PDB file of C-alpha atoms (C1' of nucleotides) in Angstrom:
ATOM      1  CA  UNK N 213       0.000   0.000   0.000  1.00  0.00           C
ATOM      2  CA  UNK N 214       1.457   3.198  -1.196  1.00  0.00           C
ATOM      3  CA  UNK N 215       2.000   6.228   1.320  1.00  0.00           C
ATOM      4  CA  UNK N 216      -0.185   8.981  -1.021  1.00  0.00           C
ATOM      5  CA  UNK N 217      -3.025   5.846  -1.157  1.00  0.00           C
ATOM      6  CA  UNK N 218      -2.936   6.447   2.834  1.00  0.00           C
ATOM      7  CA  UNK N 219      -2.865   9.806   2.446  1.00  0.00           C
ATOM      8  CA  UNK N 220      -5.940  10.178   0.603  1.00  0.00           C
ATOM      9  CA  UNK N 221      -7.887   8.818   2.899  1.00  0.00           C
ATOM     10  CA  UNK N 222      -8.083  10.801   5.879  1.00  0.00           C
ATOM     11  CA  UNK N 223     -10.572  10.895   8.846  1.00  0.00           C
ATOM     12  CA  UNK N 224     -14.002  10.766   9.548  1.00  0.00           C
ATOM     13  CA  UNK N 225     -16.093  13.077  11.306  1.00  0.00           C
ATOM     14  CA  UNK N 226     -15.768  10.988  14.845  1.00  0.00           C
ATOM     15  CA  UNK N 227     -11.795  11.283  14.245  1.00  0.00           C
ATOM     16  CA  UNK N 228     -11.617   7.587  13.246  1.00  0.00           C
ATOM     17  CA  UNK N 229      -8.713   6.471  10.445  1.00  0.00           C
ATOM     18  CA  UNK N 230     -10.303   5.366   7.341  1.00  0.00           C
ATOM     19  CA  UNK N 231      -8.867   3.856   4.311  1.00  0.00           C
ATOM     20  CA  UNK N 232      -6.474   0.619   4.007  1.00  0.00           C
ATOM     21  CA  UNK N 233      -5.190  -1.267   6.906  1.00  0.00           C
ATOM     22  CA  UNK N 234      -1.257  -0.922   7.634  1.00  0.00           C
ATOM     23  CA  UNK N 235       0.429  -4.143   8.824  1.00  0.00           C
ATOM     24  CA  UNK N 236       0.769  -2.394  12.136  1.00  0.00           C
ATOM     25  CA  UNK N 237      -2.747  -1.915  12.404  1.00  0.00           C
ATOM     26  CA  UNK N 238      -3.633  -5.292  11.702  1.00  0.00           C
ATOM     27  CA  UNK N 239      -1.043  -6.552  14.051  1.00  0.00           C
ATOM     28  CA  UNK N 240      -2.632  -4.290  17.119  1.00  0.00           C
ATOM     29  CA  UNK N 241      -6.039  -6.274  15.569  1.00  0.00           C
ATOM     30  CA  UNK N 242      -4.994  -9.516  16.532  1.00  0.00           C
ATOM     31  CA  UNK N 243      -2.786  -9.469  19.447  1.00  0.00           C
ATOM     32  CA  UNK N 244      -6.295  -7.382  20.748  1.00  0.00           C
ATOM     33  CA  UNK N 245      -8.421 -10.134  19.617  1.00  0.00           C
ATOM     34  CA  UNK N 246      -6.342 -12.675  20.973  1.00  0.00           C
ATOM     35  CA  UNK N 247      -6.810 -11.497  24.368  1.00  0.00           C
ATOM     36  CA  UNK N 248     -10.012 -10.713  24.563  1.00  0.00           C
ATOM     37  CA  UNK N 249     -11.556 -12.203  21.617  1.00  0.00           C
ATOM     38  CA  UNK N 250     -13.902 -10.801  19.037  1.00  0.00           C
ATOM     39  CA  UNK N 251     -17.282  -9.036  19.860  1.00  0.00           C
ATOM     40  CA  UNK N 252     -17.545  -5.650  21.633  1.00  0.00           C
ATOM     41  CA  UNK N 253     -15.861  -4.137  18.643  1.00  0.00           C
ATOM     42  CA  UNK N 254     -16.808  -0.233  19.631  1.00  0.00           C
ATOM     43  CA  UNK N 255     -14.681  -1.181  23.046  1.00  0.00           C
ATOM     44  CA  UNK N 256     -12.074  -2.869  20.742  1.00  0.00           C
ATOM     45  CA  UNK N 257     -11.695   0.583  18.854  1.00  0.00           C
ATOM     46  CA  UNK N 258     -11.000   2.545  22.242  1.00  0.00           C
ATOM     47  CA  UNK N 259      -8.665  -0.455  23.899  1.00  0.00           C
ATOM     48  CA  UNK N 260      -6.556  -1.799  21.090  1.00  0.00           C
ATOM     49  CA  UNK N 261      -4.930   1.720  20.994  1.00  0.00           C
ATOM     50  CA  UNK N 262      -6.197   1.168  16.977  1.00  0.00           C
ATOM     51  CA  UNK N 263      -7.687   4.666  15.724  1.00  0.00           C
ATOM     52  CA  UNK N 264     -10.742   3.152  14.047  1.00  0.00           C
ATOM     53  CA  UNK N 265     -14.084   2.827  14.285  1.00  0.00           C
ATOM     54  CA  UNK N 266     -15.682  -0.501  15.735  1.00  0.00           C
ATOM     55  CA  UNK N 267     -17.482  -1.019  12.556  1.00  0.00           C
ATOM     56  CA  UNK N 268     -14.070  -0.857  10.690  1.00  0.00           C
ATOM     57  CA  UNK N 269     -12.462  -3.417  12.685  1.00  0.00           C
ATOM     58  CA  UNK N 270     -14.794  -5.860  12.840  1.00  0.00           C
ATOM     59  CA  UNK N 271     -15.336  -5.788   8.739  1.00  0.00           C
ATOM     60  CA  UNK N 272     -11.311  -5.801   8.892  1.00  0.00           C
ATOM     61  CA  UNK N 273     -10.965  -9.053  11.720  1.00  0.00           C
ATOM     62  CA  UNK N 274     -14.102 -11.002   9.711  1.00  0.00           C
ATOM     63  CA  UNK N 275     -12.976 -10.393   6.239  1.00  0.00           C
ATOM     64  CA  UNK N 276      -9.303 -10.272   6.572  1.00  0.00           C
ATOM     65  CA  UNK N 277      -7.898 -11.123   9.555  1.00  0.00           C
ATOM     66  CA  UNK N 278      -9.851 -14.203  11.218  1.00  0.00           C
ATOM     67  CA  UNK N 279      -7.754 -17.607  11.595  1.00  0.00           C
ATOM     68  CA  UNK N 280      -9.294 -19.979   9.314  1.00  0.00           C
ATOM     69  CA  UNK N 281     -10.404 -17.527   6.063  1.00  0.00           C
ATOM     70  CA  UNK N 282      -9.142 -18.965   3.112  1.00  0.00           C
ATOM     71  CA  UNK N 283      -7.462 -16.947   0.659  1.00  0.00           C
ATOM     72  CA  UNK N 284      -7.365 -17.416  -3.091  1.00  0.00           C
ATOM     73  CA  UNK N 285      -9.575 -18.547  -5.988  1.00  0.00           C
ATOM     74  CA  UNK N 286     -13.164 -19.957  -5.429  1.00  0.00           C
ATOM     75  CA  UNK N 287     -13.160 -23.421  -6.421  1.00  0.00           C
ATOM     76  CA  UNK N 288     -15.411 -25.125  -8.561  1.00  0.00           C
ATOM     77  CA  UNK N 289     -17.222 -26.774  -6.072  1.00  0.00           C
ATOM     78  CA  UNK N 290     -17.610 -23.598  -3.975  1.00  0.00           C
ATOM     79  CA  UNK N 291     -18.976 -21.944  -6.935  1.00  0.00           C
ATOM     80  CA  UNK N 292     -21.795 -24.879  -7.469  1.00  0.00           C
ATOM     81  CA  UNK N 293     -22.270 -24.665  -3.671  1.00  0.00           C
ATOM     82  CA  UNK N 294     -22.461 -20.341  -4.254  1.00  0.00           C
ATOM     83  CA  UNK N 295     -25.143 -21.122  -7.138  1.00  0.00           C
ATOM     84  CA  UNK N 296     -27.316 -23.411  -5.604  1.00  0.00           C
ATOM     85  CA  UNK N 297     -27.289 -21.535  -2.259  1.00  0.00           C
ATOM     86  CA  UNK N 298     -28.175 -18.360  -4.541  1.00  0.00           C
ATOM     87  CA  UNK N 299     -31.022 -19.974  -6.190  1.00  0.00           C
ATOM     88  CA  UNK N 300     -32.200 -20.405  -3.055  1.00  0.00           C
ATOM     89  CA  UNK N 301     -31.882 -17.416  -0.878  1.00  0.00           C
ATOM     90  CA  UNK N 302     -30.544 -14.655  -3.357  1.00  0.00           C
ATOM     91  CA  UNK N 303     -28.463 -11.731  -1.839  1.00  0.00           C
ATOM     92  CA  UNK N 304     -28.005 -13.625   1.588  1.00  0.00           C
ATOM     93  CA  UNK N 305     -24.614 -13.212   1.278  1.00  0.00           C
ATOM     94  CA  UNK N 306     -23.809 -13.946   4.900  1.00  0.00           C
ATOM     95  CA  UNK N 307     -25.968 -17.155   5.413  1.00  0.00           C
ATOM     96  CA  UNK N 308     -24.556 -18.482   2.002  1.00  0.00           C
ATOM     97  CA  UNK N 309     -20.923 -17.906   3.413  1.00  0.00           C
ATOM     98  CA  UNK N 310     -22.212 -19.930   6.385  1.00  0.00           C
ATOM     99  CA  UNK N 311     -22.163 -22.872   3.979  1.00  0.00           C
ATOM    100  CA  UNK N 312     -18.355 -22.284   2.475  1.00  0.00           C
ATOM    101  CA  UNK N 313     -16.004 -22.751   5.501  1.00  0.00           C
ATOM    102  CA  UNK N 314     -13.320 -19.916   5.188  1.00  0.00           C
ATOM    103  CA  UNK N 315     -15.236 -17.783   3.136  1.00  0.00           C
ATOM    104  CA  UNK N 316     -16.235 -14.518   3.997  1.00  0.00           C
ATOM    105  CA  UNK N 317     -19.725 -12.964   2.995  1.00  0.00           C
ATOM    106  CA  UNK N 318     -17.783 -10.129   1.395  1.00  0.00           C
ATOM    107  CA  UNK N 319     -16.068 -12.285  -0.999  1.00  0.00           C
ATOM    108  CA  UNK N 320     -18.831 -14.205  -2.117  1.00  0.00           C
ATOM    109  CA  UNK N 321     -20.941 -11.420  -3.028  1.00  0.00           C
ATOM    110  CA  UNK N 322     -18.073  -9.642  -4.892  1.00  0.00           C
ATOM    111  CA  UNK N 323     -17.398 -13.413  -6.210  1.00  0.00           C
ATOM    112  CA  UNK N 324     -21.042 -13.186  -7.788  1.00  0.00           C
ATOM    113  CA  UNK N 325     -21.276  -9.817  -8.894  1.00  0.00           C
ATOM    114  CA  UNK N 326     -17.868 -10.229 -10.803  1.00  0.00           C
ATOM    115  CA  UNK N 327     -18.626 -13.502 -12.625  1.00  0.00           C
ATOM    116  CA  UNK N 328     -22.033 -13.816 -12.712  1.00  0.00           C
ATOM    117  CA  UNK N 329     -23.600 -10.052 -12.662  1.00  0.00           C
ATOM    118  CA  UNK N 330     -21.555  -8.859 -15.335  1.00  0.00           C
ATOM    119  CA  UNK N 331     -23.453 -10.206 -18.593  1.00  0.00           C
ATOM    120  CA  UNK N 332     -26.523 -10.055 -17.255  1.00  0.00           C
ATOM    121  CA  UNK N 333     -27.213  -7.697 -20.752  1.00  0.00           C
ATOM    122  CA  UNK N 334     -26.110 -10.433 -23.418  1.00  0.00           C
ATOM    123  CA  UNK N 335     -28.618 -12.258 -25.599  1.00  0.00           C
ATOM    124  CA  UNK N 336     -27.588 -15.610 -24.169  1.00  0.00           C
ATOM    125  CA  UNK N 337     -28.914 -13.870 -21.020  1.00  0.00           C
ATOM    126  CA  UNK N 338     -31.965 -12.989 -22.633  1.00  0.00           C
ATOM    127  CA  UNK N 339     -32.779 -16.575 -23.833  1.00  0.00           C
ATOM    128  CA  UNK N 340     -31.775 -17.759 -20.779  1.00  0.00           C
ATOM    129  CA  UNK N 341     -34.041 -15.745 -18.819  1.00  0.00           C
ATOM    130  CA  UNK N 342     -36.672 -16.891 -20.573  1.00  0.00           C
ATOM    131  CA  UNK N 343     -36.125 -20.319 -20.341  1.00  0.00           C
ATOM    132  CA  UNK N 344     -35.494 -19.869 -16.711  1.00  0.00           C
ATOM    133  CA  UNK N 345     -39.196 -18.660 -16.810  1.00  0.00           C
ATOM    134  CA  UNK N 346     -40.867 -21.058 -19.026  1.00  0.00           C
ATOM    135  CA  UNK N 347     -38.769 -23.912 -15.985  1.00  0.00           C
ATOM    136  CA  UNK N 348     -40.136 -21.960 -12.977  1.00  0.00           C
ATOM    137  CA  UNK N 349     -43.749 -21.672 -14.393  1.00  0.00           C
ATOM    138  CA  UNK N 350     -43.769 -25.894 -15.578  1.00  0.00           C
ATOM    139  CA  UNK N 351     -42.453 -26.157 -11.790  1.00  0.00           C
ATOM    140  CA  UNK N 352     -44.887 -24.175 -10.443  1.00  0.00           C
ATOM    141  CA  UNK N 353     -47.910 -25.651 -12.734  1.00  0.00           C
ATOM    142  CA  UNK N 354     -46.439 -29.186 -11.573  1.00  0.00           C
ATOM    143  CA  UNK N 355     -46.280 -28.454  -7.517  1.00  0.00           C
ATOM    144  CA  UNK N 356     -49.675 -26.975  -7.448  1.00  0.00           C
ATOM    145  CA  UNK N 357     -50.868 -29.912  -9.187  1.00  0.00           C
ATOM    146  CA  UNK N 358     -49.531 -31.926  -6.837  1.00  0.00           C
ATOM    147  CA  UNK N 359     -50.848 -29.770  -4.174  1.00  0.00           C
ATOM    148  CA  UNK N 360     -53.780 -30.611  -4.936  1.00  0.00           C
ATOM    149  CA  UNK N 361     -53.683 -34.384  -4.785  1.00  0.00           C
ATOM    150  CA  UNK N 362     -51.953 -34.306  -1.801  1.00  0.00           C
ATOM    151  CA  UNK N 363     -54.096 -31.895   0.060  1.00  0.00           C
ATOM    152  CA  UNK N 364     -52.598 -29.869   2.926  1.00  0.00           C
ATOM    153  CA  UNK N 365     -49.600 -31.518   3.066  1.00  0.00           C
ATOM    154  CA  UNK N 366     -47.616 -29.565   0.242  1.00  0.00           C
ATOM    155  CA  UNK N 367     -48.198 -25.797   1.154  1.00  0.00           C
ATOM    156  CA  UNK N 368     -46.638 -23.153   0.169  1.00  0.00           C
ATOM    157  CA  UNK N 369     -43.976 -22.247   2.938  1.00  0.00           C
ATOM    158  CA  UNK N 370     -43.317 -18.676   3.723  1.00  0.00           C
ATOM    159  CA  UNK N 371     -39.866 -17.587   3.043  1.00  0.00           C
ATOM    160  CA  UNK N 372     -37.943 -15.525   5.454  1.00  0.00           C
ATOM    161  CA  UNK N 373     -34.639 -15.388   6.681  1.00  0.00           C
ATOM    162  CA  UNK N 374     -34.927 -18.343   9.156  1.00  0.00           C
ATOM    163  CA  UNK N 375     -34.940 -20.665   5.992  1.00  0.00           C
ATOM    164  CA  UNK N 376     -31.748 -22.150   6.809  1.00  0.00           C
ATOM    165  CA  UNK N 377     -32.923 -23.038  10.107  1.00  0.00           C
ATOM    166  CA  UNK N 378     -36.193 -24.323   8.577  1.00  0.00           C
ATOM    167  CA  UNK N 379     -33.948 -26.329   6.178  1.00  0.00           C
ATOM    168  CA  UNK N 380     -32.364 -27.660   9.161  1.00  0.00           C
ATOM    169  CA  UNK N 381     -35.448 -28.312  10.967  1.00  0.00           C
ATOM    170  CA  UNK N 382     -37.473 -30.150   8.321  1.00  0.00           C
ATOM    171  CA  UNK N 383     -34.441 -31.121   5.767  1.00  0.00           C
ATOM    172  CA  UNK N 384     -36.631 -28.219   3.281  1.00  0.00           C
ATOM    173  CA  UNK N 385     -36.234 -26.066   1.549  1.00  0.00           C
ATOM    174  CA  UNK N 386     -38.955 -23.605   0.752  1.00  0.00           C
ATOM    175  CA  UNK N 387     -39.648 -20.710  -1.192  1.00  0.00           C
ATOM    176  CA  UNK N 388     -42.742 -18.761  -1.905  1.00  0.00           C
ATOM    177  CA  UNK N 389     -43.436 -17.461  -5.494  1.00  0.00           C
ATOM    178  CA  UNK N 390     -46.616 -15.053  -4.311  1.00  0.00           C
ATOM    179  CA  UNK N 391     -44.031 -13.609  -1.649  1.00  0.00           C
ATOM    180  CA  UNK N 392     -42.949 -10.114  -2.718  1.00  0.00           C
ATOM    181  CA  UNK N 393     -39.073 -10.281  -2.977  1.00  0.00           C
ATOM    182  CA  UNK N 394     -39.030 -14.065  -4.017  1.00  0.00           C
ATOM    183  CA  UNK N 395     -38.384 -15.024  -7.362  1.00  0.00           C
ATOM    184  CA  UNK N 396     -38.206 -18.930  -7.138  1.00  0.00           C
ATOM    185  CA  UNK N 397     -40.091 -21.932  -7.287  1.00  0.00           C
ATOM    186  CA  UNK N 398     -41.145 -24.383  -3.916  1.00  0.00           C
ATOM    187  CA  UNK N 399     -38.118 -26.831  -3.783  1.00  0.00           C
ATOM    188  CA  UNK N 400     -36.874 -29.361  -1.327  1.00  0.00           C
ATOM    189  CA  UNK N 401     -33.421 -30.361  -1.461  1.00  0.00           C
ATOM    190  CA  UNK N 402     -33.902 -32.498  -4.238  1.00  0.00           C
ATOM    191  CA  UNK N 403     -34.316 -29.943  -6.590  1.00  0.00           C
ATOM    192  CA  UNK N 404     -31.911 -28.008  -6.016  1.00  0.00           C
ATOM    193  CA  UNK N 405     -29.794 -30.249  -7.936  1.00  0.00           C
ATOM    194  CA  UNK N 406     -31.883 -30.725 -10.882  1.00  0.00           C
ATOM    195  CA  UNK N 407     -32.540 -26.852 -10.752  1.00  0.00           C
ATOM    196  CA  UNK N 408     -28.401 -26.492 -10.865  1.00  0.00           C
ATOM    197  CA  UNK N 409     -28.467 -29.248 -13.650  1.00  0.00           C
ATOM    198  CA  UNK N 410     -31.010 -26.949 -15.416  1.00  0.00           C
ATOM    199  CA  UNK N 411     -28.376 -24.054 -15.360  1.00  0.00           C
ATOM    200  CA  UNK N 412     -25.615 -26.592 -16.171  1.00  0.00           C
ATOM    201  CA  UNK N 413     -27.504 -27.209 -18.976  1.00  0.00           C
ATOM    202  CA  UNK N 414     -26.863 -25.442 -22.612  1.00  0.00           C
ATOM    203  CA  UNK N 415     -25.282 -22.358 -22.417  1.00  0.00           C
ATOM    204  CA  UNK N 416     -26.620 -21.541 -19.071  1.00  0.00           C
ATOM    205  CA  UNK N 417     -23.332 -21.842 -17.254  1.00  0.00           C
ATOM    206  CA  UNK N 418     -20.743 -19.065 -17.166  1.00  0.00           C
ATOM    207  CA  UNK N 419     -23.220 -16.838 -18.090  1.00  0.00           C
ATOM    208  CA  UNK N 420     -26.001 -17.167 -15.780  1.00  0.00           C
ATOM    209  CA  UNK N 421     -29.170 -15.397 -15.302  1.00  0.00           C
ATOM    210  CA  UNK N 422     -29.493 -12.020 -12.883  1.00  0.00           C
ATOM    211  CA  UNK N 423     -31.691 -12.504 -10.184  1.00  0.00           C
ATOM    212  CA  UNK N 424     -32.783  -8.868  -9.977  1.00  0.00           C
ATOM    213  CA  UNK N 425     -34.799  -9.317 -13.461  1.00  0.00           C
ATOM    214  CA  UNK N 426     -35.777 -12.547 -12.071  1.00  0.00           C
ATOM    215  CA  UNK N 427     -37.242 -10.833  -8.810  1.00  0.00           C
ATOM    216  CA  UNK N 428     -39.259  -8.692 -11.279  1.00  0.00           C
ATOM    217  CA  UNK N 429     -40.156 -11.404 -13.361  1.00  0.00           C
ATOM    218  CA  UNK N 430     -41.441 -13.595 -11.308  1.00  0.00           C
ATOM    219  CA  UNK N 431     -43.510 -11.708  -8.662  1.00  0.00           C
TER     220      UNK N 431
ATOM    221  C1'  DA I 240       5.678   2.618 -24.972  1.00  0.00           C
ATOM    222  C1'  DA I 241       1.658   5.114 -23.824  1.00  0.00           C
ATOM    223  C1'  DC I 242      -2.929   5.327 -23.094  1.00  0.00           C
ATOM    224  C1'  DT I 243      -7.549   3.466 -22.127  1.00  0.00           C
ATOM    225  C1'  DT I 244     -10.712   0.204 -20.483  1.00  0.00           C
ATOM    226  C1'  DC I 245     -11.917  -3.514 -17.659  1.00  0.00           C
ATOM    227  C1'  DC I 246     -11.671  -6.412 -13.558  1.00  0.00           C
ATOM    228  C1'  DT I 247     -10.970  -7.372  -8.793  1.00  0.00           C
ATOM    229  C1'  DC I 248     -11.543  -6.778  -4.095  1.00  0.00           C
ATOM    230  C1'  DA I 249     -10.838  -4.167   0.294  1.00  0.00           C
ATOM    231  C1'  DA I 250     -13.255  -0.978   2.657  1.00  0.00           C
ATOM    232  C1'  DC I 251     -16.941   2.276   3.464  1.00  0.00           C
ATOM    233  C1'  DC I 252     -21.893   3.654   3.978  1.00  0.00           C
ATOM    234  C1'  DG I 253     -26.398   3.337   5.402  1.00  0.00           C
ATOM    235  C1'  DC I 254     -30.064   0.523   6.787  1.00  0.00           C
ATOM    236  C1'  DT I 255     -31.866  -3.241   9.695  1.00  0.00           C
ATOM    237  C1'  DT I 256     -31.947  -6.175  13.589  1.00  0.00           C
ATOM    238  C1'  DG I 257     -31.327  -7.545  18.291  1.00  0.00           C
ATOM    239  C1'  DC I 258     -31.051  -6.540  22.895  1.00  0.00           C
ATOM    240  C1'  DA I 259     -30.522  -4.275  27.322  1.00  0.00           C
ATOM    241  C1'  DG I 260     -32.291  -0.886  30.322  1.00  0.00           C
TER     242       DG I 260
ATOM    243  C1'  DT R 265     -43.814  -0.835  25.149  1.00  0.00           C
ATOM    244  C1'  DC R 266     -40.176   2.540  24.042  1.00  0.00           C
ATOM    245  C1'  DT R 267     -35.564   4.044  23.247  1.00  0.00           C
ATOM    246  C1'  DG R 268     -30.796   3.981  22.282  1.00  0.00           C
ATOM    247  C1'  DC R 269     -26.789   1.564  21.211  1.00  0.00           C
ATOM    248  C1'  DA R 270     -23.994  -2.116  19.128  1.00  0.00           C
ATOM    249  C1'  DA R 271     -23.562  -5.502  15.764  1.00  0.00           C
ATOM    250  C1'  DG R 272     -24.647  -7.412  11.404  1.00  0.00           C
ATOM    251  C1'  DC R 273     -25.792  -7.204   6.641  1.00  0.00           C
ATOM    252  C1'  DG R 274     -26.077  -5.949   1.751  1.00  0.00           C
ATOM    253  C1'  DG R 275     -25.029  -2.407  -1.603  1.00  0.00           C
ATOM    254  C1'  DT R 276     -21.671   0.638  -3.411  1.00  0.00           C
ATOM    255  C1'  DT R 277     -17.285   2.877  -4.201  1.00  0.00           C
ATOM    256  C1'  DG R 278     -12.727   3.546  -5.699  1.00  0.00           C
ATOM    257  C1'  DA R 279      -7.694   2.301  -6.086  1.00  0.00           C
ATOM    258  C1'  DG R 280      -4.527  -0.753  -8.226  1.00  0.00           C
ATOM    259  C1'  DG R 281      -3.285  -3.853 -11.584  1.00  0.00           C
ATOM    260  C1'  DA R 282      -4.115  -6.485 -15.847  1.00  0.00           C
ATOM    261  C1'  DA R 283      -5.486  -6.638 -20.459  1.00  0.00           C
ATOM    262  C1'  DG R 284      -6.455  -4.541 -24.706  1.00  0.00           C
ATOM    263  C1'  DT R 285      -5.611  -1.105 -28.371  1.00  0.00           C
TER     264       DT R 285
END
DNA sequence: AACTTCCTCAACCGCTTGCAG
DNA sequence: TCTGCAAGCGGTTGAGGAAGT
């Protein structure tokens, strides 16, 4: 990190350093950390001796400096595991990163928005889209169908952000087309992976669909 | 070689949530 | 309940480097 990039960074209105992190810094982080461990970060700020805000050190120990992260490329598998997971719960950056040991919620989003975001204006992505929609509304067709020959049994499930705990609860996975904000079908577990083979499928891959259009599509 | 454009990612901002008093 | 504070989360920004022209 260059001394003018430091430089240009300056204060904030509280008096807090903003801007990169200087080896120093980090250092005073850890050895802080280590002590007392993470958590009270606006007490961290004013102990450590560190001149930064509690927000800033936190985002620096969680994305940078916690033991365990790991650093490099996303593997293949991690990016299946950051599709699927997306299909499921969109934006939910930090419960996906829940799933990817060493990962941090910052990484993964920029991981998605980089590779997957980018195109979202092609004509692959148009096609795409569409066939995305013609595969949500056959899935949707075929669970209410089956809704109704099973009765109660197969409702709708609300969506919220305690779906990983309902997915732990009842080994579901649910999702709620009529919910404002939801974009995807009802699945259980099993279809995740033939909704990921659906994406693997054609030209679908590399290029995949963006969710925000889906949102609107699909509401 | 010089310039421009694109890509990546660390860090910030602002909003939301959770919780104690 | 209500309020205020701390922590967490997702979106956005901007600097640096790589790639393209």
């Amino acid at each position: 990190m260059s001394e003018r990039m430091i430089m240009s960074w300056g204060v904030t209105e509280q008096g807090w350093r903003k801007g990169p992190w200087t080896p120093q810094e980090d250092k005073l982080l850890t050895e802080y950390v280590k002590l007392h461990g993470d958590g009270r970060w606006s007490s961290v700020s004013r102990s450590s001796g560190l001149n930064r805000s509690g927000k800033s050190c936190r985002l620096r120990w969680v994305n940078y400096l916690r033991p365990g992260l790991k650093r490099g490329q996303i593997t293949p598998q991690e990016e299946g595991i950051i599709i699927e997971l997306h299909a499921l719960w969109g934006n939910k950056w930090s419960t996906i990163a829940r799933y990817l040991p060493g990962r941090t919620d910052n990484e993964i989003k920029n991981y998605w928005r980089t590779h997957f975001k980018k195109k979202e204006k092609s004509p692959k992505k148009q096609r795409k889209l569409i066939k995305c929609q013609n595969f949500n509304q056959n899935f949707v067709n075929q669970q209410q169908e089956e809704q109704q020959h099973l009765g109660d049994d197969m409702k709708w499930a609300m969506m919220n952000t305690n779906v990983d705990h309902k997915m732990q609860d009842n080994n579901m996975g649910v999702m709620n087309p009529n919910v404002e904000d939801q974009c995807l079908p009802v699945m259980n577990n099993e279809d995740v992976s033939s909704w990921v083979d659906f994406l693997m499928d054609d030209e679908l891959w590399g290029d995949l669909w963006n969710l925000d259009n889906q949102v609107a599509t699909f509401k």
